[in-house]
Coordinates of C-alpha atoms and ligand atoms in Angstrom, one line a residue:
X681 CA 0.3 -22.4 19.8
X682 CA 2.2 -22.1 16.3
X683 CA -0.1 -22.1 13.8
X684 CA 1.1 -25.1 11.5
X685 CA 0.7 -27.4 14.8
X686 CA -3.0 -27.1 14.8
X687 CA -5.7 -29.8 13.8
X688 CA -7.2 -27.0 11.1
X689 CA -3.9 -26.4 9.9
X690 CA -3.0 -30.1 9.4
X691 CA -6.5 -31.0 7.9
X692 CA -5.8 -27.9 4.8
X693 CA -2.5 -29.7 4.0
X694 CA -4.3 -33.4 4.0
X695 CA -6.6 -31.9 1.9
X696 CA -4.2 -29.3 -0.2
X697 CA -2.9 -33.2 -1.4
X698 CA -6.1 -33.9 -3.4
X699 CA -7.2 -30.7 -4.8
X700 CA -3.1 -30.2 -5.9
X701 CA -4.3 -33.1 -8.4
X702 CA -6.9 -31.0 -9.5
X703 CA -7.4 -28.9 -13.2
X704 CA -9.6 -25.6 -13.0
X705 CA -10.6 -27.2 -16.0
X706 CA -12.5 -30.1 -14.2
X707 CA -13.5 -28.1 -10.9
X708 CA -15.9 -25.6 -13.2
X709 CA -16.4 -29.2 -15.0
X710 CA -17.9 -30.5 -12.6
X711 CA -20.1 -27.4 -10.6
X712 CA -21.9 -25.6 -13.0
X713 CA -22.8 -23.5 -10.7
X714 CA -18.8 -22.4 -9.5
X715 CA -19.0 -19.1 -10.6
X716 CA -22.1 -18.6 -8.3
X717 CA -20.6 -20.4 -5.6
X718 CA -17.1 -18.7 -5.4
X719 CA -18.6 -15.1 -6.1
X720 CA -19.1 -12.4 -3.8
X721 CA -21.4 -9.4 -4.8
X722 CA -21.2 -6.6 -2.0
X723 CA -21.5 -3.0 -1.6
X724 CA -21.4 -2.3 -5.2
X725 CA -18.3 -4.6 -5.8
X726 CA -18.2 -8.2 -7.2
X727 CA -15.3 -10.5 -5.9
X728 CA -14.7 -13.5 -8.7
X729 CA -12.7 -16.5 -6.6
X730 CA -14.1 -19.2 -8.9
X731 CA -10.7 -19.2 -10.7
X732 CA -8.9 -20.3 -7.3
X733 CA -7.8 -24.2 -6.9
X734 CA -10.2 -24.2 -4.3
X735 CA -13.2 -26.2 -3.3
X736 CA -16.2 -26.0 -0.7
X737 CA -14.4 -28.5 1.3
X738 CA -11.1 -26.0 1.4
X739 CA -13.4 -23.1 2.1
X740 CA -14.8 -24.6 5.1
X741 CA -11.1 -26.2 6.2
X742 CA -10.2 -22.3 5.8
X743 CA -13.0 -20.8 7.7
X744 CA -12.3 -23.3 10.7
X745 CA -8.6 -21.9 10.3
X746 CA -9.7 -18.4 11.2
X747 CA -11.3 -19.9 13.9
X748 CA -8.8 -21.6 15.4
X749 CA -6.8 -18.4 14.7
X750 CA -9.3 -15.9 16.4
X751 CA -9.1 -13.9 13.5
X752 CA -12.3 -12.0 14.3
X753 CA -11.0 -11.8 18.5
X754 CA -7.8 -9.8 17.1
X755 CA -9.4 -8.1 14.5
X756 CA -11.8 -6.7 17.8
X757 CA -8.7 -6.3 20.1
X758 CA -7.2 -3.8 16.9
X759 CA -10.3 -1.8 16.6
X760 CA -11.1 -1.4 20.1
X761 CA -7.4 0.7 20.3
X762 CA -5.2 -2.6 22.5
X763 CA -2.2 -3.2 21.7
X764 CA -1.6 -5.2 19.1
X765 CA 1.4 -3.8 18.1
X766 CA 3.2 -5.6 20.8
X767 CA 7.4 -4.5 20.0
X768 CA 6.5 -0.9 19.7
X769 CA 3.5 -0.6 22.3
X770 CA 1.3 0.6 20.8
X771 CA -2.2 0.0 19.6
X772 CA -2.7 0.4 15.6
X773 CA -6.0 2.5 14.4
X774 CA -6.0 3.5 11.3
X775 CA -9.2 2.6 10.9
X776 CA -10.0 5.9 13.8
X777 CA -8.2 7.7 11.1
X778 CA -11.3 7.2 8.9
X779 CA -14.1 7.0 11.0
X780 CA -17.0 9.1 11.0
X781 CA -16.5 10.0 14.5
X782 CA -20.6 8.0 15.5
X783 CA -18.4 6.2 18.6
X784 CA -15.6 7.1 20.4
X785 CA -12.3 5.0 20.4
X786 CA -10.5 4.9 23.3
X787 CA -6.6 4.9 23.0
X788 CA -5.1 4.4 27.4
X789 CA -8.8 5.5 28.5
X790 CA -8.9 8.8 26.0
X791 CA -10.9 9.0 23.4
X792 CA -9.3 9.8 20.3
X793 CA -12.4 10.7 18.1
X794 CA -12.4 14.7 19.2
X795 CA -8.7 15.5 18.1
X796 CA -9.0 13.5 14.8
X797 CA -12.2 15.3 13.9
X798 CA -10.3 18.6 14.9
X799 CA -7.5 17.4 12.8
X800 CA -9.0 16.8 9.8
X801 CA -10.9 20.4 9.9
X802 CA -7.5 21.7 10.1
X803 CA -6.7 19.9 7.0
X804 CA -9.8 21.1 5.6
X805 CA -9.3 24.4 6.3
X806 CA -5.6 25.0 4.9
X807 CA -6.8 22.8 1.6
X808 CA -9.6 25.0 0.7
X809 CA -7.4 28.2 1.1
X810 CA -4.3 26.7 -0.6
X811 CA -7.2 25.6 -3.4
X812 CA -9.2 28.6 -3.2
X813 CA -5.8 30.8 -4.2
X814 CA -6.1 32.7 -0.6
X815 CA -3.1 31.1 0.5
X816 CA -0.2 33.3 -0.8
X817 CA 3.5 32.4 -1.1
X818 CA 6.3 34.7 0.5
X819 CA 5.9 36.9 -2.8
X820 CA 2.1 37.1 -2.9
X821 CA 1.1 34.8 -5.2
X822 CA -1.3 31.9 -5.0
X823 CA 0.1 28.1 -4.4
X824 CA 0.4 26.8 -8.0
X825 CA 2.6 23.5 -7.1
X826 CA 2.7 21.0 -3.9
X827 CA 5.8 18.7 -3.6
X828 CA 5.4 16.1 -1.1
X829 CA 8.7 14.7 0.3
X830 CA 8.6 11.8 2.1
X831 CA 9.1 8.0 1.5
X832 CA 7.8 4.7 2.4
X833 CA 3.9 4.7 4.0
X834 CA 4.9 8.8 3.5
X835 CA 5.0 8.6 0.3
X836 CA 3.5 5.5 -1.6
X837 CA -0.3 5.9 -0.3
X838 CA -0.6 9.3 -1.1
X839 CA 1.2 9.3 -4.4
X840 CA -0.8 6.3 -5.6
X841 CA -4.0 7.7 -4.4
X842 CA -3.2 11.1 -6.2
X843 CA -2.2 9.3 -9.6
X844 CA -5.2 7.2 -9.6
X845 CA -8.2 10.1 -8.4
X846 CA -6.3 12.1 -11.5
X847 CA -10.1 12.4 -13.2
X848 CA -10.8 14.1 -9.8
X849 CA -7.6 16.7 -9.4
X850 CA -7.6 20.6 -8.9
X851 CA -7.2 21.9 -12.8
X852 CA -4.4 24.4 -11.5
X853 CA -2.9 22.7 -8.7
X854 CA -0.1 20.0 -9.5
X855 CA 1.3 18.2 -6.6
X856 CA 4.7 16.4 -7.1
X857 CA 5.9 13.3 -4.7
X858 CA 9.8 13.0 -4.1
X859 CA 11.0 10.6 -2.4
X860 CA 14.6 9.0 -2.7
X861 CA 17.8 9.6 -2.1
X862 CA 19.0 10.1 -5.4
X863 CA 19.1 13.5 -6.4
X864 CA 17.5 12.5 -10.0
X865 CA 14.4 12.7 -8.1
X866 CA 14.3 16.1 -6.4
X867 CA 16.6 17.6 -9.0
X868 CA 14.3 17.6 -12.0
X869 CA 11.1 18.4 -9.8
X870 CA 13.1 21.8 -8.4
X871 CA 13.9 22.9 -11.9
X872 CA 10.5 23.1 -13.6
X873 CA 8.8 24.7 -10.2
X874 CA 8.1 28.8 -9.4
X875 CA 9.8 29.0 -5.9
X876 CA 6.9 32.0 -5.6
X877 CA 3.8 29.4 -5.8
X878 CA 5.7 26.1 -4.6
X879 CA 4.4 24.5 -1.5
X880 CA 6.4 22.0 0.5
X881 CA 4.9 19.5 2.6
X882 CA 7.5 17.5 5.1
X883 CA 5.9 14.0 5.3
X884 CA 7.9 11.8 7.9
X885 CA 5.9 10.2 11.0
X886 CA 9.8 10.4 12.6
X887 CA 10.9 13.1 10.5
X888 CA 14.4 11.6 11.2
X889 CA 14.1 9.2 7.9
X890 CA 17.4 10.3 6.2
X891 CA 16.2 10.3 2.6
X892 CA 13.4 12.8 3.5
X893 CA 15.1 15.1 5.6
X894 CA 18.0 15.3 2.9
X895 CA 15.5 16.0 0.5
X896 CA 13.6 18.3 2.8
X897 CA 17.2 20.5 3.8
X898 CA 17.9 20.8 0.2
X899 CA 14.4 21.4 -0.9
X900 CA 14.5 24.4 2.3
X901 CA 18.0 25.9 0.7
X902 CA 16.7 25.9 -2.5
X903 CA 13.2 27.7 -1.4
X904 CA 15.4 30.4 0.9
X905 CA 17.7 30.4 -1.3
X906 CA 15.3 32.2 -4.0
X907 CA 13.4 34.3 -1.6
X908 CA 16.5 36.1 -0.6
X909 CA 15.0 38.5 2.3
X910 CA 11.4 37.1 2.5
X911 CA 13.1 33.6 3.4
X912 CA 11.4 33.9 7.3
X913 CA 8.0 34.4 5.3
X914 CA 8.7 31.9 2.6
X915 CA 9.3 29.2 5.5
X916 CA 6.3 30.2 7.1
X917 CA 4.0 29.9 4.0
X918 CA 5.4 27.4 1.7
X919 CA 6.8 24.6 4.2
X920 CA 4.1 22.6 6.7
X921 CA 5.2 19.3 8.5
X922 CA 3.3 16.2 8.7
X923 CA 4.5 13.7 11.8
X924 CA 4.1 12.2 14.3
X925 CA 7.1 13.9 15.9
X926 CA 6.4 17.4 16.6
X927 CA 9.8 18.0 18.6
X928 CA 11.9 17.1 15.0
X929 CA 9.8 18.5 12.7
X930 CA 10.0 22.3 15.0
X931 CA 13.8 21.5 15.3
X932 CA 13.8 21.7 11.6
X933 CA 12.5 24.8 11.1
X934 CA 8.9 23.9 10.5
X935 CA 6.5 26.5 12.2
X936 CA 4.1 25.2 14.9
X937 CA 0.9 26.2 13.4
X938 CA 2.0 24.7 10.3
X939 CA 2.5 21.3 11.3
X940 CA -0.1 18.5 10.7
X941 CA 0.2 15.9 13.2
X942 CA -0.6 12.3 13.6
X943 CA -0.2 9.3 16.4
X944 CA 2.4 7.0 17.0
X945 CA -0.3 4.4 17.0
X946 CA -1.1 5.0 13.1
X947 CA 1.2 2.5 11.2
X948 CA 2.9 4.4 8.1
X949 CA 2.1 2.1 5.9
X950 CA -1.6 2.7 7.2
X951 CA -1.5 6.2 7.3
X952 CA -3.0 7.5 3.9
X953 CA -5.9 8.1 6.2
X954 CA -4.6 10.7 8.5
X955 CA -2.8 14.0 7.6
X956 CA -0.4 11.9 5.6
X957 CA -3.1 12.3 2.8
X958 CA -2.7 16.2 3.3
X959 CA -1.5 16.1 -0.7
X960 CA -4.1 13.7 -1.9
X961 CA -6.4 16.3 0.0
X962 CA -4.9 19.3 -1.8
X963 CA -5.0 17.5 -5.2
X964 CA -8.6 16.0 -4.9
X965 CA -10.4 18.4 -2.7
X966 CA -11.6 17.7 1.6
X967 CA -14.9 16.5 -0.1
X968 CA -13.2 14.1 -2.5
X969 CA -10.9 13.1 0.4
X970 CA -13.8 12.4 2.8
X971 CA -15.1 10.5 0.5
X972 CA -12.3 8.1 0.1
X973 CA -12.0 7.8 4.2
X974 CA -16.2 7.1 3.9
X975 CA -15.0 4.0 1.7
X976 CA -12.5 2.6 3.9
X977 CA -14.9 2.9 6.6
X978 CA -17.7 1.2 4.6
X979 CA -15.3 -2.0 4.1
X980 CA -14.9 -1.5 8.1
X981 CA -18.2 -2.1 8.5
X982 CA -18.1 -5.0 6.3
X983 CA -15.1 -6.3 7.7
X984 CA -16.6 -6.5 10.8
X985 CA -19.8 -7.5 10.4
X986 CA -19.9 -9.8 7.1
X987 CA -20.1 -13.8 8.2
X988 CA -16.8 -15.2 6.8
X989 CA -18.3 -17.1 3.6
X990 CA -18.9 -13.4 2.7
X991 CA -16.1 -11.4 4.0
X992 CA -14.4 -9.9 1.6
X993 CA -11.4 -9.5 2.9
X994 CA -11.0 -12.4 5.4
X995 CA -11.9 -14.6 1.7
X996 CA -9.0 -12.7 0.4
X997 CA -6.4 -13.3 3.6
X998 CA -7.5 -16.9 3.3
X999 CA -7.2 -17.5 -0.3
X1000 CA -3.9 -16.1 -0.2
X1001 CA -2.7 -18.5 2.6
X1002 CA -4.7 -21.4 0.7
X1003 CA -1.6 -20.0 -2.5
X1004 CA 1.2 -19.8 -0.1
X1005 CA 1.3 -22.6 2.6
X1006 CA -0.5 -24.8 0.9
X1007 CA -0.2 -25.4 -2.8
X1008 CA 3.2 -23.4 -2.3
X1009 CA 3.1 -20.4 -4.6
X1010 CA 5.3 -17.9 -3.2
X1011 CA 4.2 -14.8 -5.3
X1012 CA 1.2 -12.8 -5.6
X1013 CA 0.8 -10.3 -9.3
X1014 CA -1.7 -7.6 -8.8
X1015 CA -2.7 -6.8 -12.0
X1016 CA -5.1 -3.3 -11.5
X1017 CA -6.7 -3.4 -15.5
X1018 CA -6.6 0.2 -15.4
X1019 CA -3.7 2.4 -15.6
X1020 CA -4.5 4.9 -13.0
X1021 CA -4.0 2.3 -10.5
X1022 CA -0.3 1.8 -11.5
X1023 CA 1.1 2.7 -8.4
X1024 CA -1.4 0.1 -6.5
X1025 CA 1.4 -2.9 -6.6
X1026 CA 4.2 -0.2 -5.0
X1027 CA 1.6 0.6 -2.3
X1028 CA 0.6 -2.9 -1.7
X1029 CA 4.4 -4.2 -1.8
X1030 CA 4.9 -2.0 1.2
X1031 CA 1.6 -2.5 2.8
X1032 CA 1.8 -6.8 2.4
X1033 CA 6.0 -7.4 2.4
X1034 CA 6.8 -4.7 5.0
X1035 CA 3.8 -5.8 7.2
X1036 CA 4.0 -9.4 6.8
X1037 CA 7.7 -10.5 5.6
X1038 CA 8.6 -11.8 9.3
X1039 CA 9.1 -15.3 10.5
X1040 CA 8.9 -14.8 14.1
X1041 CA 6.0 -14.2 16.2
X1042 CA 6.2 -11.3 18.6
X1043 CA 7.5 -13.7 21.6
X1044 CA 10.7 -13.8 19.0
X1045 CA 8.7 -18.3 18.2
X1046 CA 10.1 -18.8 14.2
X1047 CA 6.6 -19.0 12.9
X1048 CA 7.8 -22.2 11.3
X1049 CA 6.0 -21.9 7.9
X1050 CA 5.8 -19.1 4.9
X1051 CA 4.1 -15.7 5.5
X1052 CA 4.2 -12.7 3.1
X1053 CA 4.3 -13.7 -1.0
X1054 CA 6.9 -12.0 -2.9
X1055 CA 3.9 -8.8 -4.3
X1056 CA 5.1 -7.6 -8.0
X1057 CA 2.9 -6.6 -10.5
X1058 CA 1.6 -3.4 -12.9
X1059 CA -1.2 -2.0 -15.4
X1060 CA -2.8 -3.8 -17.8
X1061 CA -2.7 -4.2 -20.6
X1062 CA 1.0 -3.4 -20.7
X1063 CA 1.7 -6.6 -18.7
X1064 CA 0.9 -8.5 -21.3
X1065 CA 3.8 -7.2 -23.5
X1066 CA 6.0 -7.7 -20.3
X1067 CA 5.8 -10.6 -17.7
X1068 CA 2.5 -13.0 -19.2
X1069 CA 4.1 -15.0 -21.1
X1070 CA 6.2 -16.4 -18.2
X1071 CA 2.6 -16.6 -15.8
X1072 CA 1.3 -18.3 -18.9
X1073 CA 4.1 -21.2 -19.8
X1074 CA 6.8 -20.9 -17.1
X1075 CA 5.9 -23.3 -15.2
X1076 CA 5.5 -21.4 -12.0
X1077 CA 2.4 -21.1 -9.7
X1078 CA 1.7 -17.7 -9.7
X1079 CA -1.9 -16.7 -8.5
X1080 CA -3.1 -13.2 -9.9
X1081 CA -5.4 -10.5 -8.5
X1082 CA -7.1 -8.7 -11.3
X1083 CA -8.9 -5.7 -10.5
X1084 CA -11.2 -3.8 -13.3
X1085 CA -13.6 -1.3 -13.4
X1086 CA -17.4 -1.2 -15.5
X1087 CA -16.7 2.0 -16.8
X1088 CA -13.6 3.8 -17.5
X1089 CA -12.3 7.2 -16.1
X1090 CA -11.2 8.9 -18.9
X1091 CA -14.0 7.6 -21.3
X1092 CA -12.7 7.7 -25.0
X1093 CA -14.6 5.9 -27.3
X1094 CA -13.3 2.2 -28.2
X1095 CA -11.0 2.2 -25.2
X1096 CA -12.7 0.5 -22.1
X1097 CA -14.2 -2.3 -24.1
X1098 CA -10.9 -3.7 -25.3
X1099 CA -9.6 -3.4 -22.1
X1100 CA -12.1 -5.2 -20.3
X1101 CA -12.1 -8.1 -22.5
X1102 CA -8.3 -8.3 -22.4
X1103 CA -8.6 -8.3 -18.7
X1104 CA -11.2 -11.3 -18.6
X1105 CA -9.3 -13.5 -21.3
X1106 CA -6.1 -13.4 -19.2
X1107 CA -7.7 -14.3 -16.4
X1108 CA -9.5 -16.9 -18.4
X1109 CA -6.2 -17.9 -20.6
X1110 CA -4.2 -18.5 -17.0
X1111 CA -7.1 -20.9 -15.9
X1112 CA -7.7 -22.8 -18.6
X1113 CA -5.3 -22.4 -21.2
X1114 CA -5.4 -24.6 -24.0
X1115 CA -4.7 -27.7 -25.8
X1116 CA -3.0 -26.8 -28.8
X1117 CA -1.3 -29.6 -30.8
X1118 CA 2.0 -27.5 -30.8
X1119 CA 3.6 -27.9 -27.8
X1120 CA 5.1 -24.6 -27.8
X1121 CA 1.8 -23.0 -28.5
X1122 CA 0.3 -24.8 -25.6
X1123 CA -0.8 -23.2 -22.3
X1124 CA -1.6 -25.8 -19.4
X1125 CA -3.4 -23.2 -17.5
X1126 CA -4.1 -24.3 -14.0
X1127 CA -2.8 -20.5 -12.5
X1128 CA -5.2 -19.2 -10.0
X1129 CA -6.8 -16.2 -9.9
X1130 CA -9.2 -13.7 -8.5
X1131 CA -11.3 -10.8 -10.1
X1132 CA -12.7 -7.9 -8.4
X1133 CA -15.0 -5.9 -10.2
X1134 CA -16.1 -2.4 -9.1
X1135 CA -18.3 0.0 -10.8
X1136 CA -15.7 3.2 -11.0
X1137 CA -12.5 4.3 -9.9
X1138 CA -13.9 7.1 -7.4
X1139 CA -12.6 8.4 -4.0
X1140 CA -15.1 5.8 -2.1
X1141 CA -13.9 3.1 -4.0
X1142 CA -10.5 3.7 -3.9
X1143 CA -11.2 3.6 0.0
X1144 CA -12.8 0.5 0.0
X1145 CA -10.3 -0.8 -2.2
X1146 CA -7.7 -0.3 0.0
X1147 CA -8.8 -0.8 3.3
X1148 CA -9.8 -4.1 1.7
X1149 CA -6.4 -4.9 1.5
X1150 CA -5.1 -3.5 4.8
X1151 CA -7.3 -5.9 6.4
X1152 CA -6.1 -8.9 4.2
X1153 CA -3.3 -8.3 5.1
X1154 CA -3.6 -8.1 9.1
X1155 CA -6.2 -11.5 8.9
X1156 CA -3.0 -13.3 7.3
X1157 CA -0.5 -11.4 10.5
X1158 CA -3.2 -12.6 12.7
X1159 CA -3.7 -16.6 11.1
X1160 CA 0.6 -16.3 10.9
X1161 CA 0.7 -15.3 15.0
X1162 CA 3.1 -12.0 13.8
X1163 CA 3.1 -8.3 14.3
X1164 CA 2.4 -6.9 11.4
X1165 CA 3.0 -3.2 12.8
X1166 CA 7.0 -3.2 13.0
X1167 CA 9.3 -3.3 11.0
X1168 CA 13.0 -4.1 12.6
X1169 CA 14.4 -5.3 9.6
X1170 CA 14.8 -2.4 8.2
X1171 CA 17.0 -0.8 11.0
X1172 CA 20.7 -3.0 9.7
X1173 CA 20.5 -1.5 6.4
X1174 CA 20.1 1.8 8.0
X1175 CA 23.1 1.5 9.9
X1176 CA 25.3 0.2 7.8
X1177 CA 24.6 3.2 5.9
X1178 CA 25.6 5.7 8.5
X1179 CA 29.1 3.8 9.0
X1180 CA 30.0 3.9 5.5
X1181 CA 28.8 7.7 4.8
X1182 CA 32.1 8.9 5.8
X1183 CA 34.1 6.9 3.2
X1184 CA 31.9 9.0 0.2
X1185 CA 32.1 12.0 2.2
X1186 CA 35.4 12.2 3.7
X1187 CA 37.6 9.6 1.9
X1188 CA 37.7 7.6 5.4
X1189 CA 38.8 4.4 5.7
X1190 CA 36.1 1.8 6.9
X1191 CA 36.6 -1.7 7.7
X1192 CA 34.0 -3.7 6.1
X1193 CA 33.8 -6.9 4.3
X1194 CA 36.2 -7.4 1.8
X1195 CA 33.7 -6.8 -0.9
X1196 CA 32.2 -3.6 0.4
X1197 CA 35.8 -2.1 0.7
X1198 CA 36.7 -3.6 -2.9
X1199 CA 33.2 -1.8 -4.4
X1200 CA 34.1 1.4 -2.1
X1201 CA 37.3 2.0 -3.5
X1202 CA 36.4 1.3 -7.1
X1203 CA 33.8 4.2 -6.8
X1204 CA 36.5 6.4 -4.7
X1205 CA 38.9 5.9 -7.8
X1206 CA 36.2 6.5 -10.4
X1207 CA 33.6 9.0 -9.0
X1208 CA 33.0 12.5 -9.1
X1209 CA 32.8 12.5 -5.9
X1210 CA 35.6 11.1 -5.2
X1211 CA 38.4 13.6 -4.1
X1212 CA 41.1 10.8 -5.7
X1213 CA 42.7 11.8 -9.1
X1214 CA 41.2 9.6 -12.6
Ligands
LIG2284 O1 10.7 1.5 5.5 C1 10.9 1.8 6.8 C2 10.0 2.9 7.3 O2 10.1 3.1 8.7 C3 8.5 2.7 6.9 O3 7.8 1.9 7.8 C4 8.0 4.1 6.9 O4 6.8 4.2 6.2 C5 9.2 4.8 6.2 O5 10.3 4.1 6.6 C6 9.2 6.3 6.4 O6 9.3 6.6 7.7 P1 8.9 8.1 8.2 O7 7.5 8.3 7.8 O8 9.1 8.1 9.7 O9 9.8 9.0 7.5

């Protein structure tokens, strides 16, 4: 049955009528005790919701959502290893990818537990010698520099797990992520690396992606190009794979006892968990690394266990439908406090729009209501001196997750204090604003928002952090009734692509819209690579 048809459904939008009336102003007014109501202290992390245009009446209408959603039965079906991942076929464990291995998981009657184990020794082993300096490049020298080429769930996990464990990186060891198309990206990277102590890591669960395999050929001329006669040993040292497609990644040139291998049934946008997180693992260390799968696997635990008043996660997959289907706020800022996490609103754009912007169910049923926000955000404090002022008097509703930590990873003196306290009066500015007799100076407040507060940005944090937000995000695909393991509308983009290549390359004509062909020949008249005349 479609979701919106339900009696839950239909009692949160008789009740979304009342509390739409509502100011933050009067709901903390009126329960002194909010704060201790709509807070959640767990595993060393404190989840504020008090600032959410909620009530114990919606929390309960929520809670009897899930149920009527099975949340919890779908959540079991994904861990057990079915298939939820109903277009493609497949089950969707990530959450294997991070387990300690106590209980097997059976994937088709195998269980998958021995060869991920095995797996992520293998990792272990080729980080501490590429760490160690025992790993040599084709001229003898120790690996000084990892570039990770990849893009999408092989690229954004790792590269924002790397930036933000930067307190915890190898001292000699810098690892570089390329991922697009444009050669501004590769280009620069090439010129400042020793093709002696360069490593190249392949990421691509298809390895048929054509922004990382054109990156990848030219990253592979560039390497053999400078090793001259030792090219067989420089391909050999300096380039490993990581897929989920052995047979494309050999065809490449990749040797076989240099590729790192993962399922079909890890989503890539879920992957930072498997051999995907091989440069997060080179950067941080196998300990480091472990740790941050021990964090995800923690907020398993939780996810599974916790009753749903105290779920983190399910509290944040139901606020977040509370915001969009029923008081109608289409976006979602993440706003980490804490500029390490920068790259967390790339990641989670991928991880919540790529996931969840569908509107049919897997039976190809229009879901018939909203599902993923439109995710934007970035550090703060900068945000502040960038999009505020429009959350703060521009008339949109435009809930905020704000994410801080007690103490700060590069600990300067007068630094963390300011910070924190910027974080908290935004948070607090946004909900209550103000009545200042200016009009112009005044800020109705009224904008939702949640805190989470942890105690340090470490690799078990960062896990739970994360994995906290992969299962958001699967509780909202499983209240919505979609897949949130495919991604088919990607594939036209793609295409269209492929049919217009030959028009850059080759000066062909292409029929297109008459748009396309009147931008085409502009840049055929007017670029470089254009073989018309100026
Ligand atoms: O964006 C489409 C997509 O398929 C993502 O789901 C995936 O993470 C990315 O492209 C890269 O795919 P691959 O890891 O196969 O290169």
């Amino acid at each position: 049955m479609m979701i919106a048809n339900t009696r839950a459904w239909q009692a949160l939008a008789e009740h979304a009528e009342t509390i739409r009336a509502r100011h933050l102003r009067d709901l903390f007014a009126e329960d002194h005790q909010r704060f201790v109501r709509c807070s959640l202290a767990t595993d060393g992390l404190l989840f504020d919701y008090s600032k959410q245009r909620l009530d114990a009446t919606t929390l309960k209408l929520l809670g009897d959502l899930a149920d009527a959603a099975d949340v919890r039965g779908w959540i079991e079906r994904m861990f057990r290893g079915e298939t939820v991942n109903r277009s493609e076929n497949r089950a969707a464990l990530h959450v294997a990818m991070r387990s300690s291995g106590t209980e097997p998981i059976f994937v088709d009657g195998h269980d998958v537990m021995p060869d991920i184990l095995a797996g992520r020794a293998r990792m272990r082993q080729f980080c501490d010698a590429v760490r160690s300096g025992e790993w040599r490049g084709y001229s003898g020298e120790p690996i000084r520099a990892v570039v990770n080429i990849g893009i999408g769930g092989s690229d954004l996990g790792p590269r924002m797990a790397t930036t933000a464990l930067g307190a915890y990186t190898h001292p000699s060891l810098q690892v570089f992520y390329v991922s697009n198309l444009d050669a501004a990206d590769l280009a620069p990277t090439l010129e400042i690396l020793d093709p002696r102590t360069t490593l190249f890591i392949i990421t691509s669960k298809t390895f048929t992606t054509q922004e990382s395999l054109t990156n990848a050929r030219t990253a592979r001329d560039w390497l053999l190009s400078e090793a001259g006669d030792a090219g067989d040993r420089a391909m050999a040292q300096q380039f490993v794979g990581v897929t989920a497609n052995a047979a494309e990644a050999l065809r490449f040139g990749i040797a076989p006892d240099r590729l790192f291998e993962f399922r079909d049934w890890v989503g890539g946008r879920f992957s930072l968990w498997s051999a995907v997180g091989l440069p997060l693992a080179l950067a941080i260390g196998m300990n480091a690394f472990e740790q941050l799968l021990a964090g995800a696997e923690s907020m398993d635990r939780h996810f599974r266990s916790a009753p749903a008043e105290r779920n983190l996660p399910l509290l944040m997959a139901l606020i977040g439908i509370w915001n969009i289907n029923f008081l109608g706020a289409w976006n979602l800022s993440i706003s980490p406090y804490s500029q390490s996490l920068r790259y967390l609103p790339d990641y989670l754009q991928q991880l919540d729009m790529e996931s969840n912007g569908k509107s049919l169910t897997p039976a190809g049923q229009p879901v018939g209501v909203h599902t993923a926000p439109v995710l934007w955000g970035g550090a703060g404090s900068n945000t502040q001196h960038a999009y505020f002022q429009l959350l703060h008097q521009g008339g949109w509703l435009i809930p905020s997750d704000f994410i801080a930590f007690a103490e700060s990873d590069y600990p300067l003196a007068g630094h963390h204090e300011k910070l924190l306290a910027n974080c908290l009066a935004q948070a607090e500015a946004l909900a209550f604003g103000n009545d200042h007799a200016d009009p112009l100076r005044a800020c109705p407040g009224n904008q939702p928002s949640s805190t989470l507060l942890l105690r340090q940005l470490t690799p078990f944090t960062l896990g739970q952090l994360i994995a906290a937000y992969e299962h958001k995000v699967c509780a909202q695909a499983a209240i919505w009734g979609i897949n949130p393991f495919d991604q088919w509308g990607v594939e036209l983009g793609k295409k269209l692509a492929a049919r217009l290549l030959p028009a850059f390359e080759g000066n062909e004509a292409v029929s297109t819209d008459a748009s396309t062909a009147g931008l085409l020949a502009w840049l055929q008249a007017h670029g470089k690579t254009s073989k018309g005349t100026e």
